[in-house]
Amino acid sequence: MLLAAPRFALPETLGEAITALADRPDATVVAGGTEVMPDLLWRTRRAEGFVSLRRVRELRGVTTTDDELVVAAGTPVAALIHVEHRALAAAATSLGTPLVRTEATIGGNVMSALPYRNLLPALLAADAALELTGPGGTRTVPFDGFVTAPGVTAIGPGELLTALRLPRHRGFADYAKVGRRNAQFVATASVAAVAAAGRVRLAFGNAGPTPVRSDAVDAVATALLDGTATPEELRAAVDAAVDPPTDPVASAEYRRHALGVLAVRLVVRAQVDAGLGS
Amino acid sequence: MADVEFELTVDGTTSAVEAGFSESLLTVLRDRLGVRGPKVGCAHGRCGACAVSVTVPGEDAHVLCACLVPAAIVAGCAVSTIASINGPDGELSDVQEAFLAEGAVQCGICTAGFVTAATELLDTNPDPTREEIEGALYGNLCRCTGYGRIVAAVEAAAAGRREATS
């Protein structure tokens, strides 16, 4: 342990981190601090203490196996920009600024669990799984269903998100978002797409209280890729699948429209990538 | 309200720090250690006026927003501020000279952050395109210059480095 105080712990190993959290059950887990610090500044969050994962080396880095891309949860977003999975890379590239991406982590983005967080649709479209480690050991759960409400996840008490496992994917994958301006914006609405073996898997951000995907949408998106469905049909399928919020940034109607437009845009990019489009 | 005690090395000088657990690196630098190079702009990671370079043991140095980092998580690390960006006799660096020559400074609150980010860019990519310069400076805001003179200054500094090494 690099530092230990009643309201602060700076572990160096995963074991120390789990013990530190068990000893400080009311503490907020922070990695880079890029979400927690503004929340404290605006007083939208209270913290009774910090357990920081920033100095746990085994929680940083990207490795590959024959069939999986394994991203340790404390890997900074900056390290994802050139990662093999293009949807994750595109979502990372448009997150924050270079000065934020060096400290913001993939695990922090997931545990934040807010509907507009960049990496969530990319992970859902990629069919990612999450590794959760607690005092009782490690379990692996699908990312689909992990976020249960805005800002709320199915993580258990005393558990930490330790790694994200994505099926390896070298083909077309992309992410697109719209916001209120063209610089440093959070997503008013966002879509990620992964195309593999002629099938398209889409996932939507800020399209409901939790990240959204649907087999019905994917069937129409795949048909559009093949030229057997129209863009209008995909927009209608998206409209039926999403339940976006109305808030001071945008109306639900605007988001429905934008989500359909972004979905068509990504499938057209997949067509071009496959040599099918104009 | 001191929750934690640790050491920080700032511009080569190691100091003992007592801070609250959530106190930012920017607050510790400015209010506890009297290091006023990094500026308070937005205080939530948008403007880059507080940009400093931090070396965490085992990692390469990288530039970050000091306002977003709880100071205690970089305990024992080395922090370089704008005060470290100069020649051995304290003269201005090539990037600082270029900012002056190109008129890239008006009110000046953003300048330390821009010079810090631009210096990291040129140290890692000595021949950046205009797009790469704009990308590297995307996290720094300037409300005076309109950015044209700042990008020109970075291009001039890059050209100067290429001339010096050719």
GROMACS .gro file of C-alpha atoms in nm:
model
  444
    1MET     CA    1   0.000   0.000   0.000
    2LEU     CA    2   0.151   0.334  -0.106
    3LEU     CA    3  -0.071   0.539   0.127
    4ALA     CA    4  -0.327   0.434   0.386
    5ALA     CA    5  -0.540   0.668   0.594
    6PRO     CA    6  -0.889   0.632   0.738
    7ARG     CA    7  -1.043   0.821   0.444
    8PHE     CA    8  -0.791   0.738   0.172
    9ALA     CA    9  -0.613   0.434   0.036
   10LEU     CA   10  -0.361   0.407  -0.248
   11PRO     CA   11  -0.310   0.035  -0.310
   12GLU     CA   12  -0.046  -0.107  -0.546
   13THR     CA   13  -0.199  -0.450  -0.600
   14LEU     CA   14  -0.548  -0.581  -0.666
   15GLY     CA   15  -0.540  -0.771  -0.337
   16GLU     CA   16  -0.456  -0.453  -0.147
   17ALA     CA   17  -0.734  -0.271  -0.332
   18ILE     CA   18  -1.000  -0.526  -0.236
   19THR     CA   19  -0.884  -0.521   0.127
   20ALA     CA   20  -0.875  -0.139   0.128
   21LEU     CA   21  -1.233  -0.126  -0.002
   22ALA     CA   22  -1.348  -0.386   0.254
   23ASP     CA   23  -1.195  -0.170   0.528
   24ARG     CA   24  -1.361   0.146   0.389
   25PRO     CA   25  -1.706   0.035   0.267
   26ASP     CA   26  -1.830   0.395   0.241
   27ALA     CA   27  -1.537   0.514   0.027
   28THR     CA   28  -1.577   0.608  -0.339
   29VAL     CA   29  -1.364   0.405  -0.579
   30VAL     CA   30  -1.170   0.640  -0.807
   31ALA     CA   31  -0.933   0.564  -1.091
   32GLY     CA   32  -0.832   0.876  -1.283
   33GLY     CA   33  -1.071   1.105  -1.096
   34THR     CA   34  -1.201   1.268  -1.414
   35GLU     CA   35  -1.567   1.206  -1.330
   36VAL     CA   36  -1.560   1.215  -0.950
   37MET     CA   37  -1.369   1.543  -0.918
   38PRO     CA   38  -1.613   1.757  -1.124
   39ASP     CA   39  -1.905   1.589  -0.942
   40LEU     CA   40  -1.757   1.696  -0.608
   41LEU     CA   41  -1.693   2.046  -0.745
   42TRP     CA   42  -2.057   2.082  -0.855
   43ARG     CA   43  -2.176   1.907  -0.537
   44THR     CA   44  -2.370   1.648  -0.735
   45ARG     CA   45  -2.193   1.378  -0.536
   46ARG     CA   46  -2.066   1.337  -0.181
   47ALA     CA   47  -1.765   1.126  -0.092
   48GLU     CA   48  -1.670   0.989   0.248
   49GLY     CA   49  -1.327   0.882   0.129
   50PHE     CA   50  -1.137   0.751  -0.174
   51VAL     CA   51  -0.994   0.413  -0.259
   52SER     CA   52  -0.784   0.490  -0.567
   53LEU     CA   53  -0.703   0.223  -0.826
   54ARG     CA   54  -0.469   0.459  -1.014
   55ARG     CA   55  -0.146   0.295  -0.898
   56VAL     CA   56  -0.250  -0.070  -0.934
   57ARG     CA   57  -0.025  -0.179  -1.222
   58GLU     CA   58  -0.210  -0.503  -1.294
   59LEU     CA   59  -0.523  -0.299  -1.374
   60ARG     CA   60  -0.354  -0.122  -1.668
   61GLY     CA   61  -0.289  -0.256  -2.015
   62VAL     CA   62  -0.439  -0.429  -2.318
   63THR     CA   63  -0.360  -0.791  -2.408
   64THR     CA   64  -0.491  -1.028  -2.674
   65THR     CA   65  -0.557  -1.398  -2.677
   66ASP     CA   66  -0.653  -1.601  -2.986
   67ASP     CA   67  -1.016  -1.501  -2.954
   68GLU     CA   68  -1.034  -1.213  -2.705
   69LEU     CA   69  -0.917  -0.859  -2.655
   70VAL     CA   70  -0.866  -0.816  -2.280
   71VAL     CA   71  -0.860  -0.458  -2.153
   72ALA     CA   72  -0.767  -0.413  -1.788
   73ALA     CA   73  -1.022  -0.184  -1.624
   74GLY     CA   74  -0.771   0.087  -1.526
   75THR     CA   75  -0.641   0.127  -1.881
   76PRO     CA   76  -0.652   0.495  -1.975
   77VAL     CA   77  -0.880   0.594  -2.263
   78ALA     CA   78  -0.574   0.736  -2.444
   79ALA     CA   79  -0.441   0.380  -2.477
   80LEU     CA   80  -0.760   0.267  -2.656
   81ILE     CA   81  -0.730   0.505  -2.952
   82HIS     CA   82  -0.524   0.256  -3.156
   83VAL     CA   83  -0.680  -0.060  -3.014
   84GLU     CA   84  -0.771  -0.336  -3.261
   85HIS     CA   85  -1.147  -0.301  -3.210
   86ARG     CA   86  -1.251  -0.004  -3.424
   87ALA     CA   87  -1.579   0.073  -3.245
   88LEU     CA   88  -1.400   0.099  -2.911
   89ALA     CA   89  -1.119   0.300  -3.071
   90ALA     CA   90  -1.363   0.544  -3.233
   91ALA     CA   91  -1.557   0.591  -2.909
   92ALA     CA   92  -1.230   0.651  -2.721
   93THR     CA   93  -1.105   0.900  -2.980
   94SER     CA   94  -1.408   1.127  -2.932
   95LEU     CA   95  -1.407   1.110  -2.550
   96GLY     CA   96  -1.310   1.431  -2.369
   97THR     CA   97  -0.979   1.590  -2.464
   98PRO     CA   98  -0.619   1.462  -2.486
   99LEU     CA   99  -0.556   1.600  -2.136
  100VAL     CA  100  -0.855   1.406  -1.998
  101ARG     CA  101  -0.796   1.083  -2.192
  102THR     CA  102  -0.458   1.027  -2.025
  103GLU     CA  103  -0.629   0.979  -1.687
  104ALA     CA  104  -0.990   0.878  -1.769
  105THR     CA  105  -1.018   0.497  -1.767
  106ILE     CA  106  -1.236   0.244  -1.948
  107GLY     CA  107  -1.347   0.102  -1.613
  108GLY     CA  108  -1.447   0.445  -1.486
  109ASN     CA  109  -1.653   0.507  -1.799
  110VAL     CA  110  -1.839   0.176  -1.747
  111MET     CA  111  -1.893   0.219  -1.372
  112SER     CA  112  -2.019   0.575  -1.430
  113ALA     CA  113  -2.300   0.398  -1.621
  114LEU     CA  114  -2.461   0.722  -1.740
  115PRO     CA  115  -2.653   0.690  -2.067
  116TYR     CA  116  -2.430   0.935  -2.258
  117ARG     CA  117  -2.093   0.778  -2.170
  118ASN     CA  118  -1.901   0.715  -2.492
  119LEU     CA  119  -1.772   0.365  -2.440
  120LEU     CA  120  -2.101   0.199  -2.337
  121PRO     CA  121  -2.260   0.150  -2.682
  122ALA     CA  122  -1.925   0.038  -2.823
  123LEU     CA  123  -1.893  -0.230  -2.554
  124LEU     CA  124  -2.253  -0.343  -2.604
  125ALA     CA  125  -2.217  -0.365  -2.983
  126ALA     CA  126  -1.890  -0.555  -2.928
  127ASP     CA  127  -2.070  -0.808  -2.702
  128ALA     CA  128  -1.818  -0.743  -2.424
  129ALA     CA  129  -1.800  -0.933  -2.098
  130LEU     CA  130  -1.688  -0.789  -1.765
  131GLU     CA  131  -1.461  -0.943  -1.507
  132LEU     CA  132  -1.563  -0.853  -1.150
  133THR     CA  133  -1.331  -0.933  -0.863
  134GLY     CA  134  -1.423  -0.928  -0.495
  135PRO     CA  135  -1.320  -1.090  -0.170
  136GLY     CA  136  -1.486  -1.415  -0.286
  137GLY     CA  137  -1.303  -1.436  -0.620
  138THR     CA  138  -1.363  -1.339  -0.982
  139ARG     CA  139  -1.681  -1.377  -1.188
  140THR     CA  140  -1.748  -1.288  -1.550
  141VAL     CA  141  -2.080  -1.133  -1.655
  142PRO     CA  142  -2.207  -1.003  -1.991
  143PHE     CA  143  -2.196  -0.625  -2.029
  144ASP     CA  144  -2.550  -0.654  -2.173
  145GLY     CA  145  -2.769  -0.607  -1.866
  146PHE     CA  146  -2.488  -0.493  -1.633
  147VAL     CA  147  -2.614  -0.134  -1.628
  148THR     CA  148  -2.951  -0.147  -1.453
  149ALA     CA  149  -3.042   0.225  -1.435
  150PRO     CA  150  -2.864   0.555  -1.508
  151GLY     CA  151  -2.551   0.547  -1.290
  152VAL     CA  152  -2.639   0.208  -1.140
  153THR     CA  153  -2.479  -0.130  -1.217
  154ALA     CA  154  -2.514  -0.490  -1.101
  155ILE     CA  155  -2.171  -0.488  -0.931
  156GLY     CA  156  -2.178  -0.652  -0.589
  157PRO     CA  157  -2.067  -0.501  -0.257
  158GLY     CA  158  -1.689  -0.506  -0.221
  159GLU     CA  159  -1.642  -0.596  -0.588
  160LEU     CA  160  -1.424  -0.412  -0.839
  161LEU     CA  161  -1.449  -0.411  -1.218
  162THR     CA  162  -1.109  -0.553  -1.311
  163ALA     CA  163  -1.117  -0.631  -1.685
  164LEU     CA  164  -1.325  -0.609  -2.001
  165ARG     CA  165  -1.316  -0.897  -2.249
  166LEU     CA  166  -1.418  -0.832  -2.610
  167PRO     CA  167  -1.442  -1.099  -2.880
  168ARG     CA  168  -1.159  -1.017  -3.121
  169HIS     CA  169  -1.285  -0.827  -3.423
  170ARG     CA  170  -1.076  -0.696  -3.711
  171GLY     CA  171  -1.355  -0.604  -3.955
  172PHE     CA  172  -1.582  -0.303  -3.974
  173ALA     CA  173  -1.680  -0.144  -3.647
  174ASP     CA  174  -1.750   0.221  -3.576
  175TYR     CA  175  -1.910   0.469  -3.338
  176ALA     CA  176  -2.089   0.798  -3.407
  177LYS     CA  177  -2.245   1.057  -3.181
  178VAL     CA  178  -2.416   1.392  -3.205
  179GLY     CA  179  -2.405   1.673  -2.952
  180ARG     CA  180  -2.483   2.038  -2.914
  181ARG     CA  181  -2.154   2.151  -3.067
  182ASN     CA  182  -1.858   1.999  -3.248
  183ALA     CA  183  -1.596   2.021  -2.973
  184GLN     CA  184  -1.568   1.860  -2.631
  185PHE     CA  185  -1.927   1.743  -2.627
  186VAL     CA  186  -2.102   1.459  -2.451
  187ALA     CA  187  -2.337   1.253  -2.664
  188THR     CA  188  -2.691   1.376  -2.702
  189ALA     CA  189  -2.735   1.044  -2.880
  190SER     CA  190  -2.484   0.783  -2.996
  191VAL     CA  191  -2.467   0.458  -3.190
  192ALA     CA  192  -2.202   0.188  -3.225
  193ALA     CA  193  -2.195  -0.078  -3.496
  194VAL     CA  194  -2.001  -0.401  -3.536
  195ALA     CA  195  -2.023  -0.597  -3.862
  196ALA     CA  196  -1.908  -0.958  -3.864
  197ALA     CA  197  -1.983  -1.244  -4.107
  198GLY     CA  198  -2.233  -1.028  -4.295
  199ARG     CA  199  -2.433  -0.944  -3.983
  200VAL     CA  200  -2.461  -0.604  -3.816
  201ARG     CA  201  -2.493  -0.555  -3.440
  202LEU     CA  202  -2.595  -0.206  -3.329
  203ALA     CA  203  -2.605  -0.050  -2.983
  204PHE     CA  204  -2.744   0.286  -2.878
  205GLY     CA  205  -2.639   0.545  -2.620
  206ASN     CA  206  -2.877   0.792  -2.451
  207ALA     CA  207  -3.155   0.592  -2.614
  208GLY     CA  208  -3.304   0.484  -2.283
  209PRO     CA  209  -3.210   0.465  -1.915
  210THR     CA  210  -2.951   0.195  -1.995
  211PRO     CA  211  -2.755   0.104  -2.311
  212VAL     CA  212  -2.998  -0.033  -2.572
  213ARG     CA  213  -2.974  -0.306  -2.835
  214SER     CA  214  -3.235  -0.519  -3.006
  215ASP     CA  215  -3.240  -0.831  -3.224
  216ALA     CA  216  -3.516  -0.674  -3.435
  217VAL     CA  217  -3.302  -0.368  -3.511
  218ASP     CA  218  -3.001  -0.585  -3.594
  219ALA     CA  219  -3.211  -0.794  -3.837
  220VAL     CA  220  -3.318  -0.481  -4.029
  221ALA     CA  221  -2.965  -0.334  -4.013
  222THR     CA  222  -2.828  -0.658  -4.159
  223ALA     CA  223  -3.094  -0.647  -4.431
  224LEU     CA  224  -2.997  -0.288  -4.510
  225LEU     CA  225  -2.635  -0.397  -4.538
  226ASP     CA  226  -2.747  -0.664  -4.788
  227GLY     CA  227  -2.964  -0.419  -4.981
  228THR     CA  228  -3.287  -0.600  -4.887
  229ALA     CA  229  -3.418  -0.327  -4.653
  230THR     CA  230  -3.439   0.050  -4.687
  231PRO     CA  231  -3.299   0.323  -4.463
  232GLU     CA  232  -3.659   0.415  -4.379
  233GLU     CA  233  -3.719   0.062  -4.249
  234LEU     CA  234  -3.409   0.078  -4.027
  235ARG     CA  235  -3.516   0.416  -3.888
  236ALA     CA  236  -3.861   0.271  -3.810
  237ALA     CA  237  -3.705  -0.030  -3.635
  238VAL     CA  238  -3.482   0.198  -3.426
  239ASP     CA  239  -3.781   0.416  -3.341
  240ALA     CA  240  -3.967   0.110  -3.210
  241ALA     CA  241  -3.671  -0.013  -3.003
  242VAL     CA  242  -3.556   0.301  -2.821
  243ASP     CA  243  -3.704   0.496  -2.531
  244PRO     CA  244  -3.487   0.808  -2.509
  245PRO     CA  245  -3.521   1.072  -2.238
  246THR     CA  246  -3.635   1.431  -2.267
  247ASP     CA  247  -3.400   1.660  -2.076
  248PRO     CA  248  -3.267   2.017  -2.104
  249VAL     CA  249  -3.026   1.907  -2.380
  250ALA     CA  250  -3.279   1.756  -2.620
  251SER     CA  251  -3.629   1.616  -2.654
  252ALA     CA  252  -3.706   1.246  -2.684
  253GLU     CA  253  -3.834   1.316  -3.038
  254TYR     CA  254  -3.504   1.472  -3.141
  255ARG     CA  255  -3.312   1.178  -2.997
  256ARG     CA  256  -3.536   0.924  -3.176
  257HIS     CA  257  -3.468   1.099  -3.505
  258ALA     CA  258  -3.094   1.131  -3.441
  259LEU     CA  259  -3.058   0.766  -3.335
  260GLY     CA  260  -3.220   0.652  -3.660
  261VAL     CA  261  -3.001   0.882  -3.870
  262LEU     CA  262  -2.684   0.766  -3.692
  263ALA     CA  263  -2.781   0.399  -3.730
  264VAL     CA  264  -2.830   0.439  -4.106
  265ARG     CA  265  -2.504   0.635  -4.129
  266LEU     CA  266  -2.306   0.355  -3.966
  267VAL     CA  267  -2.465   0.082  -4.179
  268VAL     CA  268  -2.385   0.286  -4.492
  269ARG     CA  269  -2.024   0.310  -4.371
  270ALA     CA  270  -2.027  -0.070  -4.326
  271GLN     CA  271  -2.157  -0.106  -4.685
  272VAL     CA  272  -1.876   0.115  -4.814
  273ASP     CA  273  -1.624  -0.081  -4.608
  274ALA     CA  274  -1.757  -0.406  -4.760
  275GLY     CA  275  -1.735  -0.260  -5.111
  276LEU     CA  276  -2.115  -0.266  -5.144
  277GLY     CA  277  -2.201   0.102  -5.127
  278SER     CA  278  -2.139   0.399  -5.349
  279MET     CA  279  -0.867   1.925   0.713
  280ALA     CA  280  -0.568   1.702   0.642
  281ASP     CA  281  -0.662   1.341   0.565
  282VAL     CA  282  -0.337   1.235   0.403
  283GLU     CA  283   0.034   1.316   0.417
  284PHE     CA  284   0.264   1.245   0.125
  285GLU     CA  285   0.553   1.385  -0.078
  286LEU     CA  286   0.540   1.551  -0.418
  287THR     CA  287   0.836   1.651  -0.633
  288VAL     CA  288   0.743   1.969  -0.819
  289ASP     CA  289   0.989   2.113  -1.072
  290GLY     CA  290   1.269   1.920  -0.903
  291THR     CA  291   1.190   2.023  -0.544
  292THR     CA  292   1.044   1.761  -0.309
  293SER     CA  293   0.792   1.886  -0.053
  294ALA     CA  294   0.585   1.724   0.220
  295VAL     CA  295   0.214   1.781   0.163
  296GLU     CA  296  -0.084   1.750   0.395
  297ALA     CA  297  -0.415   1.756   0.211
  298GLY     CA  298  -0.778   1.652   0.215
  299PHE     CA  299  -0.841   1.317   0.045
  300SER     CA  300  -1.025   1.478  -0.247
  301GLU     CA  301  -0.809   1.789  -0.284
  302SER     CA  302  -0.700   1.834  -0.644
  303LEU     CA  303  -0.339   1.846  -0.758
  304LEU     CA  304  -0.410   2.199  -0.881
  305THR     CA  305  -0.524   2.315  -0.537
  306VAL     CA  306  -0.221   2.155  -0.371
  307LEU     CA  307   0.018   2.312  -0.622
  308ARG     CA  308  -0.126   2.663  -0.603
  309ASP     CA  309  -0.264   2.697  -0.250
  310ARG     CA  310  -0.040   2.466  -0.046
  311LEU     CA  311   0.292   2.483  -0.234
  312GLY     CA  312   0.264   2.831  -0.387
  313VAL     CA  313   0.330   2.703  -0.739
  314ARG     CA  314   0.131   2.947  -0.952
  315GLY     CA  315   0.229   2.845  -1.307
  316PRO     CA  316  -0.074   2.618  -1.356
  317LYS     CA  317  -0.385   2.839  -1.369
  318VAL     CA  318  -0.741   2.787  -1.245
  319GLY     CA  319  -0.965   2.818  -1.548
  320CYS     CA  320  -1.274   2.599  -1.552
  321ALA     CA  321  -1.159   2.366  -1.270
  322HIS     CA  322  -1.332   2.067  -1.435
  323GLY     CA  323  -1.110   1.950  -1.717
  324ARG     CA  324  -1.237   2.150  -2.011
  325CYS     CA  325  -0.994   2.437  -2.056
  326GLY     CA  326  -0.642   2.301  -2.001
  327ALA     CA  327  -0.516   2.613  -1.818
  328CYS     CA  328  -0.392   2.385  -1.537
  329ALA     CA  329  -0.204   2.140  -1.765
  330VAL     CA  330   0.107   1.993  -1.605
  331SER     CA  331   0.328   1.697  -1.688
  332VAL     CA  332   0.328   1.413  -1.434
  333THR     CA  333   0.564   1.116  -1.418
  334VAL     CA  334   0.415   0.820  -1.234
  335PRO     CA  335   0.683   0.560  -1.148
  336GLY     CA  336   0.689   0.298  -1.422
  337GLU     CA  337   0.506   0.518  -1.675
  338ASP     CA  338   0.612   0.776  -1.933
  339ALA     CA  339   0.557   1.139  -1.837
  340HIS     CA  340   0.225   1.268  -1.965
  341VAL     CA  341   0.033   1.594  -1.960
  342LEU     CA  342  -0.294   1.603  -1.770
  343CYS     CA  343  -0.541   1.845  -1.612
  344ALA     CA  344  -0.420   1.909  -1.256
  345CYS     CA  345  -0.774   2.009  -1.158
  346LEU     CA  346  -0.909   1.657  -1.222
  347VAL     CA  347  -0.645   1.459  -1.036
  348PRO     CA  348  -0.683   1.404  -0.662
  349ALA     CA  349  -0.335   1.507  -0.544
  350ALA     CA  350  -0.293   1.209  -0.312
  351ILE     CA  351  -0.314   0.960  -0.600
  352VAL     CA  352   0.007   1.100  -0.746
  353ALA     CA  353   0.185   1.073  -0.408
  354GLY     CA  354   0.559   1.033  -0.460
  355CYS     CA  355   0.536   1.133  -0.829
  356ALA     CA  356   0.726   1.405  -1.016
  357VAL     CA  357   0.528   1.704  -1.146
  358SER     CA  358   0.667   1.943  -1.407
  359THR     CA  359   0.494   2.278  -1.449
  360ILE     CA  360   0.556   2.560  -1.695
  361ALA     CA  361   0.844   2.666  -1.465
  362SER     CA  362   1.037   2.359  -1.584
  363ILE     CA  363   0.996   2.449  -1.950
  364ASN     CA  364   1.295   2.667  -2.016
  365GLY     CA  365   1.662   2.656  -2.105
  366PRO     CA  366   1.939   2.578  -1.855
  367ASP     CA  367   1.996   2.947  -1.775
  368GLY     CA  368   1.629   3.022  -1.735
  369GLU     CA  369   1.585   3.168  -2.081
  370LEU     CA  370   1.258   3.103  -2.264
  371SER     CA  371   1.216   2.773  -2.448
  372ASP     CA  372   1.182   2.759  -2.825
  373VAL     CA  373   0.806   2.708  -2.789
  374GLN     CA  374   0.775   3.011  -2.557
  375GLU     CA  375   0.986   3.224  -2.795
  376ALA     CA  376   0.763   3.116  -3.084
  377PHE     CA  377   0.448   3.212  -2.889
  378LEU     CA  378   0.597   3.560  -2.836
  379ALA     CA  379   0.720   3.600  -3.192
  380GLU     CA  380   0.390   3.488  -3.346
  381GLY     CA  381   0.169   3.696  -3.114
  382ALA     CA  382   0.006   3.385  -2.966
  383VAL     CA  383  -0.050   3.546  -2.626
  384GLN     CA  384  -0.313   3.800  -2.524
  385CYS     CA  385  -0.449   3.785  -2.168
  386GLY     CA  386  -0.217   3.493  -2.091
  387ILE     CA  387  -0.424   3.275  -1.860
  388CYS     CA  388  -0.423   2.988  -2.110
  389THR     CA  389  -0.060   3.027  -2.215
  390ALA     CA  390   0.110   2.801  -1.960
  391GLY     CA  391  -0.129   2.519  -2.052
  392PHE     CA  392  -0.086   2.569  -2.427
  393VAL     CA  393   0.294   2.579  -2.399
  394THR     CA  394   0.290   2.265  -2.182
  395ALA     CA  395   0.069   2.074  -2.428
  396ALA     CA  396   0.259   2.204  -2.733
  397THR     CA  397   0.595   2.113  -2.578
  398GLU     CA  398   0.479   1.756  -2.514
  399LEU     CA  399   0.357   1.735  -2.875
  400LEU     CA  400   0.690   1.853  -3.023
  401ASP     CA  401   0.891   1.630  -2.788
  402THR     CA  402   0.703   1.325  -2.916
  403ASN     CA  403   0.628   1.435  -3.275
  404PRO     CA  404   0.880   1.688  -3.409
  405ASP     CA  405   0.707   1.727  -3.747
  406PRO     CA  406   0.333   1.749  -3.674
  407THR     CA  407   0.073   1.830  -3.936
  408ARG     CA  408  -0.171   2.114  -3.873
  409GLU     CA  409  -0.436   1.854  -3.786
  410GLU     CA  410  -0.202   1.690  -3.536
  411ILE     CA  411  -0.131   2.028  -3.374
  412GLU     CA  412  -0.502   2.105  -3.350
  413GLY     CA  413  -0.564   1.757  -3.209
  414ALA     CA  414  -0.295   1.792  -2.945
  415LEU     CA  415  -0.427   2.133  -2.838
  416TYR     CA  416  -0.796   2.027  -2.844
  417GLY     CA  417  -0.804   2.023  -2.463
  418ASN     CA  418  -0.681   2.382  -2.429
  419LEU     CA  419  -0.919   2.675  -2.464
  420CYS     CA  420  -0.825   3.034  -2.552
  421ARG     CA  421  -1.091   3.305  -2.547
  422CYS     CA  422  -0.867   3.578  -2.694
  423THR     CA  423  -0.662   3.473  -2.993
  424GLY     CA  424  -0.895   3.262  -3.204
  425TYR     CA  425  -0.621   2.993  -3.207
  426GLY     CA  426  -0.469   3.092  -3.543
  427ARG     CA  427  -0.162   3.255  -3.389
  428ILE     CA  428  -0.120   2.967  -3.142
  429VAL     CA  429  -0.116   2.704  -3.418
  430ALA     CA  430   0.123   2.925  -3.617
  431ALA     CA  431   0.353   2.947  -3.313
  432VAL     CA  432   0.364   2.568  -3.276
  433GLU     CA  433   0.436   2.532  -3.650
  434ALA     CA  434   0.717   2.789  -3.616
  435ALA     CA  435   0.866   2.608  -3.316
  436ALA     CA  436   0.850   2.277  -3.505
  437ALA     CA  437   1.021   2.435  -3.807
  438GLY     CA  438   1.289   2.576  -3.576
  439ARG     CA  439   1.358   2.232  -3.429
  440ARG     CA  440   1.382   2.076  -3.777
  441GLU     CA  441   1.630   2.345  -3.885
  442ALA     CA  442   1.836   2.295  -3.571
  443THR     CA  443   1.869   1.921  -3.637
  444SER     CA  444   1.918   1.932  -4.017
   0.00000   0.00000   0.00000
